[in-house]
Every structure is written in structure tokens, then in C-alpha cells.
Coordinates of C-alpha atoms and ligand atoms in Angstrom, one line a residue:
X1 CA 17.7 -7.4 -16.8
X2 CA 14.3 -7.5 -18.5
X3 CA 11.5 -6.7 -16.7
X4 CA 7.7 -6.5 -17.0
X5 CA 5.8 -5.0 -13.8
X6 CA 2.1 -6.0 -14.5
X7 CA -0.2 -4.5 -12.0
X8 CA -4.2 -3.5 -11.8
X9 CA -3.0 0.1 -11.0
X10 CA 0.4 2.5 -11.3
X11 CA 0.6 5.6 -10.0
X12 CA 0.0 8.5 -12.5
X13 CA -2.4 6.7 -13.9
X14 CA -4.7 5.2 -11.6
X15 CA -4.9 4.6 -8.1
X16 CA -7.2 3.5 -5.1
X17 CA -4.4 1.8 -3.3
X18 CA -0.7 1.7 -1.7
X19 CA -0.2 -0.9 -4.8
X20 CA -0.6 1.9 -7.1
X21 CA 2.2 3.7 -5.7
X22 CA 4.6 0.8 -5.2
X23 CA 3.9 0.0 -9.2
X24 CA 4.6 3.5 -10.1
X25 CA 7.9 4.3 -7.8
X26 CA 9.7 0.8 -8.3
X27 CA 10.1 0.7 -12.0
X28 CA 11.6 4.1 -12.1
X29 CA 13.6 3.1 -9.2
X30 CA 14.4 0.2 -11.3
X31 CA 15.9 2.4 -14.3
X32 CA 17.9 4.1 -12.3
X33 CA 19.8 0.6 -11.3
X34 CA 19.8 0.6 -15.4
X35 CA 17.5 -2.1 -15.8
X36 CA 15.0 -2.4 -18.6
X37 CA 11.7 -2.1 -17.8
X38 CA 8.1 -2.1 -18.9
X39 CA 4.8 -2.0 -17.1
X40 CA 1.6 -3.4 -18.3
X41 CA -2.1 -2.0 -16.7
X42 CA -5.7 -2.1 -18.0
X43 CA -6.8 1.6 -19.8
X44 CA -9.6 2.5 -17.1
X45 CA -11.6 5.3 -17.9
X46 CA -9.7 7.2 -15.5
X47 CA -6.7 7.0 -18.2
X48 CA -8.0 9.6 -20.4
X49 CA -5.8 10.4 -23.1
X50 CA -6.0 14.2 -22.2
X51 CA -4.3 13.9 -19.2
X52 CA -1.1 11.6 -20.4
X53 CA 0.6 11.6 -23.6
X54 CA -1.3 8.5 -24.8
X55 CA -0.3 6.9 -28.4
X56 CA -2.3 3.7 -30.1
X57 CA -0.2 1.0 -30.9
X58 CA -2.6 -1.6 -32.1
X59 CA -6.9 -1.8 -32.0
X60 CA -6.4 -2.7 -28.3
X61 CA -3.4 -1.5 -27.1
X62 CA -1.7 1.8 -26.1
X63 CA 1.1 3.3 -24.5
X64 CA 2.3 5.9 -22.5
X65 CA 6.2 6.8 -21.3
X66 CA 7.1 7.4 -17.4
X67 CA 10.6 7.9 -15.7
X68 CA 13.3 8.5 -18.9
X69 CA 12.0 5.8 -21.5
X70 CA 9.7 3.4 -19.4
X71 CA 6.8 2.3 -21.6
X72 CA 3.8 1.9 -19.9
X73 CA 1.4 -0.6 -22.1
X74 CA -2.9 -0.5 -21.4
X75 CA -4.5 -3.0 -22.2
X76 CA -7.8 -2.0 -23.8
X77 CA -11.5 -4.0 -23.7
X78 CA -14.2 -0.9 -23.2
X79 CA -16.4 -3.5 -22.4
X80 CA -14.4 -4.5 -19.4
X81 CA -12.5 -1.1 -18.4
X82 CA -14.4 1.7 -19.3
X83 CA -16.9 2.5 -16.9
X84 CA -16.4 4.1 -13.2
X85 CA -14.6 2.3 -10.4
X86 CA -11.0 0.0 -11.5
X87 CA -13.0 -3.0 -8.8
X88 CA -16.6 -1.6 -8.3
X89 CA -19.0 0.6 -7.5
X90 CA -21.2 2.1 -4.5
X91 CA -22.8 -1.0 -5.2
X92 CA -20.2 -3.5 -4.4
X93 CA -17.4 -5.2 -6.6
X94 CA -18.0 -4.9 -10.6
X95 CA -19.8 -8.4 -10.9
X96 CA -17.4 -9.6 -13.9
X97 CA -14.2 -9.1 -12.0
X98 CA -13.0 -12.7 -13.2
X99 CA -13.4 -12.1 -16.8
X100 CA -11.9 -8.4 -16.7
X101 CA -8.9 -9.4 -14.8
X102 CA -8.1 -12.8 -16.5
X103 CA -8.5 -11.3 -20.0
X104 CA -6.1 -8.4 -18.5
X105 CA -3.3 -11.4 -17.6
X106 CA -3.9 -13.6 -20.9
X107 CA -3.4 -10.1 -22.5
X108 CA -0.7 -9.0 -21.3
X109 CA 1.3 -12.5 -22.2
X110 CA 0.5 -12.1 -25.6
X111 CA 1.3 -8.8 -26.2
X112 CA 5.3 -9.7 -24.5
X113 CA 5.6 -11.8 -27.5
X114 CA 3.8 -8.7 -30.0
X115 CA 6.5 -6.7 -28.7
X116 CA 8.9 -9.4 -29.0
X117 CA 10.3 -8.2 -25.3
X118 CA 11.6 -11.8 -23.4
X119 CA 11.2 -10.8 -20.4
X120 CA 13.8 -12.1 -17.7
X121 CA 11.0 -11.5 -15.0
X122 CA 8.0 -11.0 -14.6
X123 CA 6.7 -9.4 -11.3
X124 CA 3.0 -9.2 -11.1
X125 CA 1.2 -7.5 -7.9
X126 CA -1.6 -8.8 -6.0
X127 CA -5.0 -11.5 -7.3
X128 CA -5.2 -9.0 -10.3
X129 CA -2.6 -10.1 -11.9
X130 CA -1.8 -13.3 -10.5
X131 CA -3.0 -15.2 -13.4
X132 CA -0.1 -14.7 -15.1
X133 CA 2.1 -17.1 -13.8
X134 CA -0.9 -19.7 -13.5
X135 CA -1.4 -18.9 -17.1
X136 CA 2.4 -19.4 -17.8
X137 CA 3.2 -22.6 -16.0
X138 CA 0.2 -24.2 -17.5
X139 CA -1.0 -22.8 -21.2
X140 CA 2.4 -21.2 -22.2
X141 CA 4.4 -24.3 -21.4
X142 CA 4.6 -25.3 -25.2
X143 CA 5.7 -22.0 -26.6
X144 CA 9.7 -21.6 -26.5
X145 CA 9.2 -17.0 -26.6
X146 CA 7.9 -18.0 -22.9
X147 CA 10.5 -21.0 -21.8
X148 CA 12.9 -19.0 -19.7
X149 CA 10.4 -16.4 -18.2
X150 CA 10.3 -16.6 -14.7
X151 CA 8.1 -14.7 -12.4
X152 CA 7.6 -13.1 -8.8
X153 CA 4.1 -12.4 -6.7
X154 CA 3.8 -9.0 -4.8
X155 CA 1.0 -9.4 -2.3
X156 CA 0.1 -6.0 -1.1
X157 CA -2.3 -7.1 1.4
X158 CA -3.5 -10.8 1.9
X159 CA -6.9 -9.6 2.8
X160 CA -7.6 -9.2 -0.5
X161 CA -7.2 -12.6 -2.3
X162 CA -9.9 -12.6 -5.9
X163 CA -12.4 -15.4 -4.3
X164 CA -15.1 -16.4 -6.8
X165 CA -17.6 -19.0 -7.0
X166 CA -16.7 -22.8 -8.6
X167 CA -19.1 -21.7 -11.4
X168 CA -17.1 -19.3 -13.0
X169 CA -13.6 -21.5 -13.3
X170 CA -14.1 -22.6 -17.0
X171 CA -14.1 -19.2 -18.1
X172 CA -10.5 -19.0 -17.3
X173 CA -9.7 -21.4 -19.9
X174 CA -7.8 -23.4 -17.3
X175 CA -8.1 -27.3 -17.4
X176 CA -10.1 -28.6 -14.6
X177 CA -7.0 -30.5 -12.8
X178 CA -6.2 -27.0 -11.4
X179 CA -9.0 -26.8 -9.5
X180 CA -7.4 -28.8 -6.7
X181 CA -5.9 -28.2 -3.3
X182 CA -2.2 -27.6 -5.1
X183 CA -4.0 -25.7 -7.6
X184 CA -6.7 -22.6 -7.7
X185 CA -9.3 -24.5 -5.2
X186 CA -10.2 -22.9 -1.8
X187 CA -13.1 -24.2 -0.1
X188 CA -15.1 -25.4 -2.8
X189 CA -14.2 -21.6 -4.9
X190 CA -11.4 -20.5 -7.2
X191 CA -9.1 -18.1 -5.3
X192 CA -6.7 -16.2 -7.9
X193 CA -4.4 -15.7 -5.4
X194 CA -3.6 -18.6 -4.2
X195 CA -3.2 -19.7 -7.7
X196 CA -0.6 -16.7 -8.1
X197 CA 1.1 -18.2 -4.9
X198 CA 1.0 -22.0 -6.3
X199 CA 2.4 -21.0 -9.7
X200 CA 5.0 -18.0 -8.7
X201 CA 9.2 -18.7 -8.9
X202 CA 9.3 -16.2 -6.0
X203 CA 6.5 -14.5 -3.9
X204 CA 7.0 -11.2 -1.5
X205 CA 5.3 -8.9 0.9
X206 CA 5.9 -5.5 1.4
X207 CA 7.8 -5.8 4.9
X208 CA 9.8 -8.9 6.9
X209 CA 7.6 -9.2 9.6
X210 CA 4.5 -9.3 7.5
X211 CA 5.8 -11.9 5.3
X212 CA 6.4 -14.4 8.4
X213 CA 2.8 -13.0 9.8
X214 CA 1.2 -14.0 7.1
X215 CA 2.2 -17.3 7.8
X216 CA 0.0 -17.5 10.6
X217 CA -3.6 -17.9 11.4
X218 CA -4.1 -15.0 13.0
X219 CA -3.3 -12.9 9.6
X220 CA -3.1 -15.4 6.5
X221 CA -6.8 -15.1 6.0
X222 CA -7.1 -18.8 5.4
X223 CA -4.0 -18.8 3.1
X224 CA -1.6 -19.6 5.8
X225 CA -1.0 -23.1 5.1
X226 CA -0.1 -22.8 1.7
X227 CA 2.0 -19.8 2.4
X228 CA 3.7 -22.0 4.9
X229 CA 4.5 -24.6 2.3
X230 CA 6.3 -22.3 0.3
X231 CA 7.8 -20.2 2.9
X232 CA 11.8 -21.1 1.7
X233 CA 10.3 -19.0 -1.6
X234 CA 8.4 -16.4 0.5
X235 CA 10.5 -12.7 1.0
X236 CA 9.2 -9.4 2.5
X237 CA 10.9 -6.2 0.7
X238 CA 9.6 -2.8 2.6
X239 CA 8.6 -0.4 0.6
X240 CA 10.0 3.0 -0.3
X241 CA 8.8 6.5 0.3
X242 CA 8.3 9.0 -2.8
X243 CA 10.8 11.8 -1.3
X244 CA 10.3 13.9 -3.9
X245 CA 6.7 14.2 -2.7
X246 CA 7.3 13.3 1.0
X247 CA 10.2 16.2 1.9
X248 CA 9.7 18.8 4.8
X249 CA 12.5 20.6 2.7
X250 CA 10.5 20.9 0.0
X251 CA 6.6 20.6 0.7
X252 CA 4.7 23.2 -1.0
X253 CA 1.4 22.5 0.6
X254 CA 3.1 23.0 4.7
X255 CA 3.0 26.7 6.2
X256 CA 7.1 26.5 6.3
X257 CA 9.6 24.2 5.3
X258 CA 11.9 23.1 7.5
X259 CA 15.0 20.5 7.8
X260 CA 17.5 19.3 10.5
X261 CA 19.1 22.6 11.2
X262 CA 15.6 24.6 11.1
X263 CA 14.0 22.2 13.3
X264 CA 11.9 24.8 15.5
X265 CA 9.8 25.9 12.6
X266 CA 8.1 22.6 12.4
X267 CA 6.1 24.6 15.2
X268 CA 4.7 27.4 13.1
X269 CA 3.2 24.2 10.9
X270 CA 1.6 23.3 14.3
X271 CA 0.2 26.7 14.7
X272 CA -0.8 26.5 11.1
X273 CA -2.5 23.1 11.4
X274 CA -4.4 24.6 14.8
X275 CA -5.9 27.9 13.4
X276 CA -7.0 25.8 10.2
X277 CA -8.7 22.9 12.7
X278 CA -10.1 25.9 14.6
X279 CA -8.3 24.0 17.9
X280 CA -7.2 26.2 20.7
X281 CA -3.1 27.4 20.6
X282 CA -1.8 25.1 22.9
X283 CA 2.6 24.6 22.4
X284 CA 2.4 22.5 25.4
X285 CA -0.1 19.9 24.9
X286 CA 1.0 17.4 22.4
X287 CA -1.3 17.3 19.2
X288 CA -2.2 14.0 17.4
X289 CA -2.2 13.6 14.0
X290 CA -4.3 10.9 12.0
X291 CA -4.3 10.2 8.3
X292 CA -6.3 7.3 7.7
X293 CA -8.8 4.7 5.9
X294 CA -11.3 4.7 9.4
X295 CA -11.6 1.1 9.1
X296 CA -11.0 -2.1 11.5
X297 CA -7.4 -2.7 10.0
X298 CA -6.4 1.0 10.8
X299 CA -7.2 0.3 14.8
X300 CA -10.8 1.7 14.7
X301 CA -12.3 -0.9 16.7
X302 CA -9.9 -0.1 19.5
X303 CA -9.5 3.4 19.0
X304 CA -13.1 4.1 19.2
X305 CA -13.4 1.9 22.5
X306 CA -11.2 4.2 24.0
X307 CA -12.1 7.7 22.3
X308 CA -14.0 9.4 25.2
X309 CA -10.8 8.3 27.6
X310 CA -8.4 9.8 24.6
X311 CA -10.6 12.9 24.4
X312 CA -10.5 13.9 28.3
X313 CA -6.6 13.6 28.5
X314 CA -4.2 16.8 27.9
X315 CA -4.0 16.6 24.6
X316 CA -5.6 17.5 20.9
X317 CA -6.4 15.5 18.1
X318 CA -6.8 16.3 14.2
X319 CA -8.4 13.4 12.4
X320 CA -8.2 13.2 8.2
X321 CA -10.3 9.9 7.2
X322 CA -12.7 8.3 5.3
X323 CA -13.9 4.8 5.6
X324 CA -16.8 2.7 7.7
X325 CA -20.0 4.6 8.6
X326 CA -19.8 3.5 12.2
X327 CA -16.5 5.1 12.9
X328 CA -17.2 8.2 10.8
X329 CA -20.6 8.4 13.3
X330 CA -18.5 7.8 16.4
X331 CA -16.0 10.3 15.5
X332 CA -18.7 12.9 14.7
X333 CA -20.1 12.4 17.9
X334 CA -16.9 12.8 19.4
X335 CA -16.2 15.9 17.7
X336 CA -19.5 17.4 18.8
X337 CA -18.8 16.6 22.4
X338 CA -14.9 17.8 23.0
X339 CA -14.6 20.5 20.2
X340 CA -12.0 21.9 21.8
X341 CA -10.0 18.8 21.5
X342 CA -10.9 16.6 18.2
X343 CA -10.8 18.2 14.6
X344 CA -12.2 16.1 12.3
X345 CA -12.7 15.9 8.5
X346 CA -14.4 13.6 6.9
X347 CA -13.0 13.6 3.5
X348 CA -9.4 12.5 1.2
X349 CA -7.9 15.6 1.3
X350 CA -3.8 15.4 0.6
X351 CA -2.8 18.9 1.0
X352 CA -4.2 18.8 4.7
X353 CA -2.6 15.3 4.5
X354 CA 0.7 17.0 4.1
X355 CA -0.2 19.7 7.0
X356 CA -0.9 17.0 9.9
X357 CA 1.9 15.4 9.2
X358 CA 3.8 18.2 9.2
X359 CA 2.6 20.0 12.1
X360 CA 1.3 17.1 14.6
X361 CA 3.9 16.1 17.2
X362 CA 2.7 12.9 17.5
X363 CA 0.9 10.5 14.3
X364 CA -1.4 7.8 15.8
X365 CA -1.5 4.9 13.8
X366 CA -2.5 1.8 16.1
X367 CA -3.3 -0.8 13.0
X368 CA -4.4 -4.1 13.9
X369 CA -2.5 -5.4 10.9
X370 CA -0.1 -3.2 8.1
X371 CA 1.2 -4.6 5.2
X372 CA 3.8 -1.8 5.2
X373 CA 2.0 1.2 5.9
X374 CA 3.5 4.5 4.7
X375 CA 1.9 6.9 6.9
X376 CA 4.5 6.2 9.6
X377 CA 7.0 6.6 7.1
X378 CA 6.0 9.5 6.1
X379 CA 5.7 11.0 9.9
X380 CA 9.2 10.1 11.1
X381 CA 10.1 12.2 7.7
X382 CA 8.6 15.4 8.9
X383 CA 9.9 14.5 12.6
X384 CA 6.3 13.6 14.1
X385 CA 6.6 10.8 16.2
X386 CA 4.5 7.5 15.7
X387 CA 2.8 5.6 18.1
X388 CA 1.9 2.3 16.2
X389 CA 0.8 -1.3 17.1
X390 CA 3.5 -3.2 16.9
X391 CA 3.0 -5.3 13.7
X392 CA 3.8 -5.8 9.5
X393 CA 5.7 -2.7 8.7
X394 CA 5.3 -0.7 11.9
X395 CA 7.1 -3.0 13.4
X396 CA 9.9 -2.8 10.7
X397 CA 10.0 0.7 10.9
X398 CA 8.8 2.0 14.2
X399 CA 10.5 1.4 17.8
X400 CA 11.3 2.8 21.0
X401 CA 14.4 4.6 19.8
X402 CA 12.4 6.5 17.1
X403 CA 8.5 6.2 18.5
X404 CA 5.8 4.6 20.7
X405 CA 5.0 1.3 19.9
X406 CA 2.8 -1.3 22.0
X407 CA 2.8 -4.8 21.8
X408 CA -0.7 -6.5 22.8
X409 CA -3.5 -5.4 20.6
X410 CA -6.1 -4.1 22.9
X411 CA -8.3 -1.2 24.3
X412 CA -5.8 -0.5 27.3
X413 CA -2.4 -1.1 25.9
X414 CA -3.8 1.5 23.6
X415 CA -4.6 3.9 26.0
X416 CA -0.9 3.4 27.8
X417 CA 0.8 4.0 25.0
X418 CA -1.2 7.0 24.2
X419 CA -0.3 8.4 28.2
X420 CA 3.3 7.3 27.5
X421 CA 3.3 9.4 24.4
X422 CA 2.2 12.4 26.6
X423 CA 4.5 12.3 29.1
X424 CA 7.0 11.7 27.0
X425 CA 6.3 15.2 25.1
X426 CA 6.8 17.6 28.3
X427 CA 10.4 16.4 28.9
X428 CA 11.3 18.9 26.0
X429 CA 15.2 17.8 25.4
X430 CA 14.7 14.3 25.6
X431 CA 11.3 14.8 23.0
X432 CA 13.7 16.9 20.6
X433 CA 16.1 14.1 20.2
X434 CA 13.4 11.9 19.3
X435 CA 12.5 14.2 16.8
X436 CA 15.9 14.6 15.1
X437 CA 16.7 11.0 15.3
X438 CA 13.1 10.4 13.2
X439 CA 13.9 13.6 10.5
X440 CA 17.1 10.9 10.0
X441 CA 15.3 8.2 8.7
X442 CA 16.0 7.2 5.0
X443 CA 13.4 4.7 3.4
X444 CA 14.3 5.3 -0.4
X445 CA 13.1 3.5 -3.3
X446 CA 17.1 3.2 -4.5
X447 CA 17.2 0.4 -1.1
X448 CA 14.1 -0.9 -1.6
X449 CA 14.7 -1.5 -5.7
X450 CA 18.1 -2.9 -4.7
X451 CA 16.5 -5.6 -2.9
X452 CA 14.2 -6.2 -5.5
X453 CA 17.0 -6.8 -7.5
X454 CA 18.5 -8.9 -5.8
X455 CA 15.2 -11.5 -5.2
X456 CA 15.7 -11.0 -9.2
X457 CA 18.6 -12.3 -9.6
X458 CA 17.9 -15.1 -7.0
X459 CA 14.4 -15.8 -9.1
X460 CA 16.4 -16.3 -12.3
X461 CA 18.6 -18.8 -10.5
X462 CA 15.7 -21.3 -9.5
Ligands
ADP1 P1 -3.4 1.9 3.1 O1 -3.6 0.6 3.7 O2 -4.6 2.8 3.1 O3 -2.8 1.8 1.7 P2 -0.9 3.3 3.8 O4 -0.4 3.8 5.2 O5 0.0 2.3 3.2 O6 -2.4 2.7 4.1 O7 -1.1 4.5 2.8 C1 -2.1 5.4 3.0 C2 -1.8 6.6 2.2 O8 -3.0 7.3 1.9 C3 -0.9 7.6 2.9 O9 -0.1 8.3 2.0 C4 -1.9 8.5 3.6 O10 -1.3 9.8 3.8 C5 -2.9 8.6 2.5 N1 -4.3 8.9 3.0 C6 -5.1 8.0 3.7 N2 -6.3 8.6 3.9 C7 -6.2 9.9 3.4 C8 -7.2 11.0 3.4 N3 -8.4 10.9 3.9 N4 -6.7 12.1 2.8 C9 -5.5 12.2 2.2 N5 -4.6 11.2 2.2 C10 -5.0 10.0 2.8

């Protein structure tokens, strides 16, 4: 099959985002199935040509190669891409986000027919690209290259949807009929998204349970009801884990590897992790591990409601995280008061990354909502246990055979969960079969690309 993956970032190449890494892993997941693929992203200033083998194909285009022979195309406009941030700056979102991201999608189309590649599918990922099938279904309708084309949305998290004001809909060069309740309209703005969702063959999220979710009030971020109206097209595909990066086996950045059969030097990681945090040794106590944005949809709000109960119970706590001011305030605060118990740094860091998850016992990840979520994927790969809310991914991939997982989001189910959890760690056989039932777990791209095929397949059928 023919396929274009059209994204707003791909992992080498540019990242800020889980997206990056989904649009980086799945197309050479994708060759490996033997399927012929391509990938189309703007040339930030980030994409320097010293860092990638970078060739010019026309005045505005260039390519690169990932994976055996997958062609990754940039689309160039210096006036649109080159400049700091890929969506803004200290200052807030790059005010001509419209025009960078539609020019990006109305590019992209004409360079398939350049390249004379007739694409089966094309799968675009999140508002950024969503354009594309609007721009398809509507302007492209006349042009036989584009007849058979079909295409499939990715939303990587609903939260983020490309809302702008009524103003700026003529510069999309779409005809004003679209801006209408089955069209690009939302509330008297233009929504990209929901365009994308309107125009899409097929449209998934990145886990089962957050594709019904986002069904719902409570998480469709007012997108619900037209999400609901096309729910018999609506999928959720979890995402993979890069094992090549993600591999206790093979880490280079953890004090020791270890594996199934060497399972008792995961501890010398947790010694490791202790001296580094300047924590007490302590094999007893049970030591938390976070990896986080420190924001509301990470669990912050409840986290931090419950922080000074957390911080007086028997255990210790390593925090990696950057994110709100409040929470990085609270947490300092914290830190200062119970030094013997919370480590904290303030900062992206991924070879500490790699540390906490390898030498915490347990990784807290209480979100309020996940798309996927890969940091308790990554956890149950290095045997640390996860104690998640029980929603999107976690609930896909976490449960009470493999972690600790609570089911009303609030301060004290929280807390019980957490005291669970630490009980639960001193009856040492019981906690070492947890362990070696998480090590087991297998969330490779090869599954997830399969399935992807599959909603394919069932996208060229409609
Ligand atoms: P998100 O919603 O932020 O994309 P995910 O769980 O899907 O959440 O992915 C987050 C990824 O970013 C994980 O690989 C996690 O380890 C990593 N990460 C998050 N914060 C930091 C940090 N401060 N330092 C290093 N890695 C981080």
C-alpha cells in the first residue's frame, strides 16, 4: 500500500510532543510490514541540514531518508518555519498559526502529484494537518491524480483542536458554505479539527478507551457531539513503545542492566537513583518515581492536594518535571520541607528519565485524562510498577494484575491507592511477581502498525 504520513513533527527531526514519536516509529514500523511509505513535515529551523543528511529537491522542498528507504519530504516557507518554536513562543502561540499550517496541508497535496506518488492513504495527525482532507474533499474534487485518495485522522490529544477567530477563514481559500455546523464552524470560530473530523474516511485515537471517552462531555472538549456522529468511523489504536530506546537489557544511561533472569539488580539502579537524588538508602521503603509534564492533565491538581499527606507516609519520592509555575512552587516547597523524602528536579532531563524508571519501584502517574501515555509503558518495561488513574491508555494498559489503578478521580482515592501501593511493596514475594509479570509486557510498534493496517485496509473499502 501507498502511504503518506503528514504530521507537524516526526521524531529525529523535531519534537515537542508524544505525536512526534508516534510519526517517527509508525512509518518504519510500517516498512517493515513492506508497505510504501512517505512522510511529509514543515523544515523548522530545528531541521538544520547539519544534523540530517538533507538534499534540495525543488526551491521549496527537501528531503531526507529514515528507516531503509523512507523519504521524509519538508516543506519549506522561511517566512513561516524558520524562526524558534514549531507552535510559539514564551509569548504564546506564533500568531499566524492558520496561515503556516494551511500553507503546510495545501503543500503537501501538491507536491503528492510533483512526485507523482498516488497515495492509497493518507494519514494525517492532529489540527496541523487536518486540512488535508478538508482540502481534498472540497478543492481537489475535480482533479482525477486525487480521486481515489482516501484518508485517516490521528488525534493525539483532543485538547488541542486549532480554534481561530471567524476573521481569518477566507484565508484558507475555503468557500464560505464550510463554515457551517457540518463544516469548520464552532461557536461562531473555525476549528481545524473538527474540520479534519468532518472530512476524514476514518479517524483514530491513540487507545480504545480514549476513543469512546472522547465521546463524552467530560473529555471531548466540546467536540463530543460531532465525534458521536461519527463514532461507526471512530477507532482507537494504542501506541507502541520504541524498544530499542526503552530496554532494561540494553539502557546505556541505567547503573546496570538487567532482564527477567537478573531481576535483583534492578536494586543497584535503586541505589544508583538514591545517592544521585541525595535520598537516604532505604531497600525497604518503596520509592516513587515521576516523569512528567507538572500540569493539570498529569494529576497535579490532585497530587498537590494531597502532597504533605504523601510526604509524611513511609516512603520516598524522585520527581523529573517541568510544566505550570504553581506546581513547580508547591513541589519546591515540598522539597524544602521533607528533604529526606522528595527529590526534585526541575528540568527535561532523559538520561535521569531512564534512571527513575529504572530504579523506582513504584511510577506514579495519576492523570486526570491520557491519550495513551507512554510513561506507564515504559515503567512496566523496566518492572516498576504504576499506579495510574484509571482512564485513556492507563486504563488500556494498567490493572490490578500488573499495577495500582483507582477509579474515582479525587484527592482521597489518590491517597488510597498510594497506601495500597505501600503495603503492597513489604509483602516481598507477592511484590516480585508483580514485577516479573510487568518486565513481560510487550507493546511493540509491529502490533500497533498491524492494526493500522488493518483500519487501512478497512479505509480503502469505504
Ligand atoms: P505527554 O502527554 O507529555 O506526551 P506521555 O506519557 O505520552 O505524555 O509521554 C511523555 C514522554 O516524555 C515520556 O517518554 C517521558 O519519559 C518523557 N518526559 C516527560 N517529562 C520529562 C522530563 N522532564 N525529562 C525527561 N523526559 C520527560
Amino acid at each position: 500500500m501507498k502511504i503518506l504520513i503528514a504530521a507537524s513533527e516526526v521524531v529525529p527531526f523535531a519534537k515537542t510532543g508524544g505525536l512526534a514519536d508516534v510519526a517517527g516509529a509508525l512509518p518504519l514500523a510500517l516498512e517493515e510490514l513492506n508497505q510504501d511509505v512517505i512522510i511529509a513535515m514543515p523544515r523548522y529551523k530545528a531541521v538544520a541540514g547539519a544534523k540530517f543528511a538533507i538534499q534540495r529537491l525543488k526551491e521549496d522542498i527537501s528531503s531526507s531518508t529514515i528507516g531503509k528507504n523512507i523519504r521524509v519530504y519538508f516543506i519549506e516557507n522561511d517566512s513561516y518555519f524558520n524562526r524558534e518554536g514549531l507552535y510559539g513562543n514564551k509569548n504564546g502561540d506564533h500568531k499566524d498559526n492558520l496561515d503556516r499550517f494551511s500553507f503546510f496541508c495545501k503543500r503537501t497535496l501538491q507536491l503528492l502529484k510533483e512526485i507523482n506518488f498516488k497515495a492509497d492513504i493518507i494519514h494525517v495527525h492532529d489540527w496541523q494537518a487536518a486540512l488535508i482532507p478538508v482540502y481534498l474533499k472540497t478543492v481537489y474534487t475535480n482533479d482525477a491524480f486525487y480521486e481515489k485518495i482516501k484518508t485517516v485522522l490521528t488525534i493525539h490529544n483532543i485538547g488541542y483542536q486549532g480554534i481561530f477567530s471567524k476573521d481569518e477563514f477566507p484565508k484558507l481559500g475555503l468557500d464560505w458554505s464550510l463554515f457551517a455546523l457540518d463544516g469548520l464552524e464552532f461557536y461562531n470560530k473555525v476549528n481545524i479539527l473538527k474540520g479534519g473530523i468532518e472530512f476524514s474516511d476514518l479517524i483514530n485515537t491513540v487507545s480504545p478507551t480514549y476513543s469512546q471517552e472522547i465521546q463524552t462531555k467530560q473529555f471531548g472538549f466540546g467536540l463530543e457531539g460531532v465525534l458521536d456522529r461519527r463514532k461507526s468511523s471512530l477507532f482507537g489504536i494504542l501506541n507502541g513503545l520504541d524498544y530499542s530506546i526503552w530496554n532494561p537489557e540494553t539502557d546505556k544511561f541505567i547503573a546496570k542492566n538487567y532482564s527477567l533472569d537478573s531481576l535483583p539488580d534492578k536494586y543497584k539502579n535503586k541505589q544508583d537513583l538514591l545517592k544521585l537524588c541525595k535520598l537516604p538508602q532505604k531497600k525497604e521503603v518503596p520509592l516513587f518515581g515521576i516523569v512528567s509534564r507538572l500540569a493539570e492533565q498529569k494529576g497535579f491538581d490532585i497530587l498537590a492536594m494531597v502532597m504533605e499527606k504523601i510526604c509524611k507516609l513511609n516512603l520516598q519520592l524522585v520527581i523529573l518535571g517541568t510544566g505550570d509555575l504553581k506546581y513547580h512552587n508547591l513541589l519546591e516547597g515540598m522539597a524544602k520541607k521533607y528533604p529526606k523524602v522528595i527529590s526534585l528536579h526541575l528540568k527535561f532531563d532523559d538520561a535521569l528519565a531512564h534512571k527513575i524508571y529504572a530504579g523506582s519501584d513504584i511510577f506514579l502517574m495519576p492523570s486526570k485524562y491520557e491519550p495513551c501515555g507512554l510513561g506507564q509503558m515504559i515503567s512496566l518495561r523496566y518492572g516498576t510498577i504504576p499506579l495510574v488513574f484509571k482512564t485513556g491508555g492507563l486504563a488500556d494498559t494498567v490493572t490490578k494484575d500488573n499495577g495500582f489503578v483507582f477509579d474515582v478521580y479525587n484527592k482521597e482515592e489518590l491517597l488510597k491507592a498510594v497506601k495500597k501501593s505501600i503495603a503492597a511493596f513489604a509483602k516481598k514475594e507477592k511484590w516480585e511477581k508483580l514485577m516479573l509479570k510487568a518486565l513481560q509486557h510487550n507493546f511493540s510498534w509491529k502490533e500497533s502498525a498491524k492494526k493500522y493496517l488493518d483500519l487501512y485496509e478497512k479505509t480503502k473499502a469505504q
